[in-house]
Coordinates of C-alpha atoms in Angstrom, one line a residue:
X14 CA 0.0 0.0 0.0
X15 CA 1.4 3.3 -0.8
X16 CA 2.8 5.4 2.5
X17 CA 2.7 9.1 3.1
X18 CA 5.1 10.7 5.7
X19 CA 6.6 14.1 6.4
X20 CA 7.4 15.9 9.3
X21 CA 4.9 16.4 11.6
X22 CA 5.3 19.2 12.7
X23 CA 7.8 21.1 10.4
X24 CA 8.9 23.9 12.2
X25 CA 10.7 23.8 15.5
X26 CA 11.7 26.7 18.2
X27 CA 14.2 26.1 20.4
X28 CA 17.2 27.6 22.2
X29 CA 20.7 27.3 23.0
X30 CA 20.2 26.2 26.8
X31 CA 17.9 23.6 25.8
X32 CA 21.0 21.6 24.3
X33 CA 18.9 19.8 21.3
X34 CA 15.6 19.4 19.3
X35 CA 14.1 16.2 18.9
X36 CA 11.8 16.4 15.7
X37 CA 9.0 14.5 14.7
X38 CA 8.5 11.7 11.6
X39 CA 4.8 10.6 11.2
X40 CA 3.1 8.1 8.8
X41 CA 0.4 10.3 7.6
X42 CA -1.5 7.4 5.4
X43 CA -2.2 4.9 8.0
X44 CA -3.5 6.1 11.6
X45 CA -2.7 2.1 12.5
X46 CA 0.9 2.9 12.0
X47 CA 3.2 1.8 8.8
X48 CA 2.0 -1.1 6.9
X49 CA 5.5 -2.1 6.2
X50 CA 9.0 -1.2 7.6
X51 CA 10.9 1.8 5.7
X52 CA 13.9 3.6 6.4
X53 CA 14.3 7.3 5.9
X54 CA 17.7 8.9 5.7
X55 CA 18.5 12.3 7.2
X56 CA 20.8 15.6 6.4
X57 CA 21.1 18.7 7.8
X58 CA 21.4 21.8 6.1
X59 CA 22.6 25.4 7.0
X60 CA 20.9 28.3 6.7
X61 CA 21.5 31.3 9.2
X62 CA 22.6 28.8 11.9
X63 CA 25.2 27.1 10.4
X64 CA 27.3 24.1 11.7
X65 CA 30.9 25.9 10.9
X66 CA 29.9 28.6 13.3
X67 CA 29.1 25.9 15.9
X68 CA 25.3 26.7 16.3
X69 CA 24.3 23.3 16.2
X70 CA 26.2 19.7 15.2
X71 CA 25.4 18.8 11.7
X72 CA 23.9 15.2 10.8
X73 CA 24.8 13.9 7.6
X74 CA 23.4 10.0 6.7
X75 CA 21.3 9.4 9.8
X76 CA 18.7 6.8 9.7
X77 CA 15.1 6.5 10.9
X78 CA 14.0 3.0 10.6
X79 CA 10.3 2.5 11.2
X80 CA 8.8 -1.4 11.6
X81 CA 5.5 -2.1 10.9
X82 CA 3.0 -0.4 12.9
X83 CA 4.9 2.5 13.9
X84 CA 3.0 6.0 13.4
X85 CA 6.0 8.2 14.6
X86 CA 10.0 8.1 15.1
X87 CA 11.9 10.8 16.0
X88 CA 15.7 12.4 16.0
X89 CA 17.6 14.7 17.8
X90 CA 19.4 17.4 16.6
X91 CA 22.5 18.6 19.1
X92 CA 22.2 22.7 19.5
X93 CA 25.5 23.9 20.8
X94 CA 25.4 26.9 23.8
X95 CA 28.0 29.4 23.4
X96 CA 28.5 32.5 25.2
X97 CA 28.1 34.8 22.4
X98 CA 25.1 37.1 21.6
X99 CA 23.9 36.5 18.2
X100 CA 23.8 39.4 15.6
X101 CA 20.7 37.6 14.4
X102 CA 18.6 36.3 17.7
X103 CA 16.8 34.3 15.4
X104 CA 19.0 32.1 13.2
X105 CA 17.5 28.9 11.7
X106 CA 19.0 26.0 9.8
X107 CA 16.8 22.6 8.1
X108 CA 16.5 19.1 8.5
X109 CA 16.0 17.0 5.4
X110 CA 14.6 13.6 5.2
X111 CA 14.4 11.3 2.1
X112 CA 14.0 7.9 1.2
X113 CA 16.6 5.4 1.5
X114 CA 16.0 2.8 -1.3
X115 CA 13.5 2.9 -4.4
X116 CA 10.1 1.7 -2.4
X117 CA 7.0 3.4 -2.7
X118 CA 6.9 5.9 -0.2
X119 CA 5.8 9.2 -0.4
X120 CA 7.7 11.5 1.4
X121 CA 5.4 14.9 1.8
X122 CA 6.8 17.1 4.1
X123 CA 10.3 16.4 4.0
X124 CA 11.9 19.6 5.2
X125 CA 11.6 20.8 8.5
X126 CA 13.5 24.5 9.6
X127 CA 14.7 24.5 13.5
X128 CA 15.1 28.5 14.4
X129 CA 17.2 28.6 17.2
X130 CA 16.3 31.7 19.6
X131 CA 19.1 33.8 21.5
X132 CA 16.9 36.2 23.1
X133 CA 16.6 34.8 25.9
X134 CA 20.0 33.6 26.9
X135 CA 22.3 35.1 29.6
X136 CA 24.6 36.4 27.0
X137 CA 21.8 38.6 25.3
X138 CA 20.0 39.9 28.0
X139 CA 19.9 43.5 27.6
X140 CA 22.3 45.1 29.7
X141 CA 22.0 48.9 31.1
X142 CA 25.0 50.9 31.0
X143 CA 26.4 54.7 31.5
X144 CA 28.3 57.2 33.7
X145 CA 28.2 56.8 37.8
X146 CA 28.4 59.7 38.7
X147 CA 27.4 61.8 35.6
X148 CA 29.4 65.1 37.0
X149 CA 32.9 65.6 38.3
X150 CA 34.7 68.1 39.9
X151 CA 39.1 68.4 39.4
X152 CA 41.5 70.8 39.6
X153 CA 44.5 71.6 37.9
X154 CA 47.2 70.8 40.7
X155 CA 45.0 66.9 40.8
X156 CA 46.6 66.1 37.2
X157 CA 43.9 63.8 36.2
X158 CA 40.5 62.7 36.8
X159 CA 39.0 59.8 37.1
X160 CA 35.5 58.9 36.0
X161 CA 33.5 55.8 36.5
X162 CA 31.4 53.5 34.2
X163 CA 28.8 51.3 35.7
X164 CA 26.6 48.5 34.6
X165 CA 23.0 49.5 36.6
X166 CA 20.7 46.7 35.0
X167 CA 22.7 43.6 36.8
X168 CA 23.8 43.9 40.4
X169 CA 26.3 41.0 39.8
X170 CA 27.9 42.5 36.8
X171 CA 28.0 42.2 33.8
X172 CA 26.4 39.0 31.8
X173 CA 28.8 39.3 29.1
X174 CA 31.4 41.3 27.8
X175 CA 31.0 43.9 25.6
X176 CA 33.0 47.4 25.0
X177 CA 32.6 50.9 25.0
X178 CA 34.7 53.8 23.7
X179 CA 35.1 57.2 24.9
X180 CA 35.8 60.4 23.2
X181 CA 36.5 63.6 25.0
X182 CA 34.5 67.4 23.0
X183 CA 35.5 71.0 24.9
X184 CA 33.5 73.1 26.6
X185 CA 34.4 76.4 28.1
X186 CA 37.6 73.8 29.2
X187 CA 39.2 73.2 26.0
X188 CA 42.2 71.8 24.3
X189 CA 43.6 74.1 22.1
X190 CA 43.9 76.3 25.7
X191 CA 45.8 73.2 27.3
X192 CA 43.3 73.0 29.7
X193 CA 43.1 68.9 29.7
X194 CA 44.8 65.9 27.2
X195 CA 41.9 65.2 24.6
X196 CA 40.9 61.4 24.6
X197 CA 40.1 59.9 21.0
X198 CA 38.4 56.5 21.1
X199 CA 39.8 55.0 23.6
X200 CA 38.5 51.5 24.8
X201 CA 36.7 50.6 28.1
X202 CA 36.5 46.7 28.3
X203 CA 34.1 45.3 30.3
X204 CA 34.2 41.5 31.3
X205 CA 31.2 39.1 32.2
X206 CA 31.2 39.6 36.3
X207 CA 32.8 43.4 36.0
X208 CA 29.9 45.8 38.0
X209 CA 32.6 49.4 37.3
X210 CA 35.4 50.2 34.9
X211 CA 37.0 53.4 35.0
X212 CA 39.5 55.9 33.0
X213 CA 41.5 58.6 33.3
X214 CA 42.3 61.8 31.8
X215 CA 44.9 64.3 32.4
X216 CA 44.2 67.4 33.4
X217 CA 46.8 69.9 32.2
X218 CA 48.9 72.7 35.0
X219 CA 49.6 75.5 33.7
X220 CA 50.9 78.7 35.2
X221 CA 47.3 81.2 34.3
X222 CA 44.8 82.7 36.5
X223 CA 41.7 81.5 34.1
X224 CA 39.3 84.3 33.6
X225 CA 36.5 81.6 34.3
X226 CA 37.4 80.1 37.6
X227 CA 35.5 76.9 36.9
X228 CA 35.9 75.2 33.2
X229 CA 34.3 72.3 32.0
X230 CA 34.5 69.7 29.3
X231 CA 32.7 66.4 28.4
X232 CA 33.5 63.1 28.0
X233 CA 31.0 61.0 25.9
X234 CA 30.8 57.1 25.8
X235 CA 29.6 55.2 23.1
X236 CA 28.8 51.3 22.5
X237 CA 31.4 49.4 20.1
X238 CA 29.9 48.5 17.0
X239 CA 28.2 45.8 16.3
X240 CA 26.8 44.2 19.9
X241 CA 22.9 44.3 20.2
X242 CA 20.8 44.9 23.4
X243 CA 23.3 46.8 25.4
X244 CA 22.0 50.6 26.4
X245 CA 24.0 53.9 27.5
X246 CA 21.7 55.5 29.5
X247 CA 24.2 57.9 30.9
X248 CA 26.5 58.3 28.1
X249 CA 27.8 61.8 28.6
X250 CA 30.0 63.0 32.0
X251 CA 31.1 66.8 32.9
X252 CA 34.2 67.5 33.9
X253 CA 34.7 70.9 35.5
X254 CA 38.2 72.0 36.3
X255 CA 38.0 74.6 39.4
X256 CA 41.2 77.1 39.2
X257 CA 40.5 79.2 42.1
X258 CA 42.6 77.4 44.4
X259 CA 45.3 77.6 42.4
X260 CA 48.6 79.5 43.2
X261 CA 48.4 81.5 40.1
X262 CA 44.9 82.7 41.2
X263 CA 45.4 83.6 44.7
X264 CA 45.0 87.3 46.0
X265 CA 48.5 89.2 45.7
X266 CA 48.2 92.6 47.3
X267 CA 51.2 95.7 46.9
X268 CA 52.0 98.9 48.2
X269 CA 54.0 101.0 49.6
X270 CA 56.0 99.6 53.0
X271 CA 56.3 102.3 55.5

């Protein structure tokens, strides 16, 4: 008797964690199962999951072997959990079934896609990230200053690593008046774990009385290109530099001696 079978069902969701998909083979012809044994053979195929970035172990030559009366048989598919964030949170790949031999079986449905979804892994979770505190207050004589990044969305740090980079833009402090040591996309690394990173920048001493005893100047973080779900809520930081306690600005008073 001729035999129908496919996948039943043909699409499959699952997600790194769960460590494999087991999908489903069914005789759709006969509800009393096969009238006949059978084998099927199956392959893999890549699509945006793909076996040579390790999202999942490829099977090539498998075999499903049903007996007379079985309905269903299934397989299992390893999925492979990295620690990476996926560009693509939802990447799929297939599973292909055919016939192994020249019997007369009809295979209907013999595709089935597997998406595999990151969203909800550790490594994607979104993470909440800025300047802590937003404002700081240096003075020349200090040299530097030293501002702090924090993660706020996970108490214990960070879920995975990710980077930032910081630029430095003049405000009534300025460069060109070698008031502070511009920064130019430098790199704050943070590691899975890390709650704070910090950096530094120099604060220039120079020998003038500023007309404005207190200058100021920003530093601006930024994400690194190309990680997804990761938020600077507090990406800018004011720097003032106060220059009234400076020797240059203190009171000098003249006249005559008697």
């Amino acid at each position: 008797e001729p035999i129908t079978v496919g996948y039943d069902p043909a699409t499959y969701v699952t997600t790194e964690s769960d460590g494999s998909v087991t999908l489903t083979v069914r005789v759709f012809s006969h509800p009393g199962g096969a009238p006949r044994p059978f084998t099927l053979v199956v392959d893999t195929q890549d699509g945006t999951a793909t076996a040579t970035d390790s999202d999942y172990v490829p099977v090539t030559g498998e075999i499903i072997q049903f007996n007379a009366g079985d309905v269903i048989q299934t397989h299992t598919i390893t999925i492979n959990n990295d620690e990476e964030c996926e560009d693509e949170p939802n990447e799929s790949f297939f599973s292909n079934i055919a016939l192994d031999g020249g019997i007369d079986i009809d295979i209907t449905i013999d595709q089935a896609v597997i998406t595999i979804n990151d969203t909800a892994e550790p490594e994607c979770e979104p993470i909440a990230v800025g300047y802590d505190p937003a404002t700081y207050m240096t003075t020349e004589s200090d040299g530097s200053v030293t501002l702090t990044v924090r993660v706020f969305s996970h108490p214990g740090g960070a879920p995975r690593p990710f980077t930032l980079v910081v630029n430095t833009e003049d405000g009534t402090a300025t460069v060109s008046d070698g008031d502070y040591t511009s920064v130019s996309n430098d790199t704050i690394q943070f590691n899975v774990g890390d709650v704070t990173q910090t950096h530094t920048i120099t604060i220039n001493d120079d020998d003038e009385c500023e007309k404005d005893p207190n200058e100021n100047f920003l530093s601006i973080i930024a994400l690194d290109s190309g990680i997804p779900d990761i938020n600077v809520t507090v990406p800018q930081a004011t720097v003032t530099i106060n220059d009234s306690g400076e020797e240059e600005c203190r009171d000098i008073r003249v006249g005559y001696e008697m």
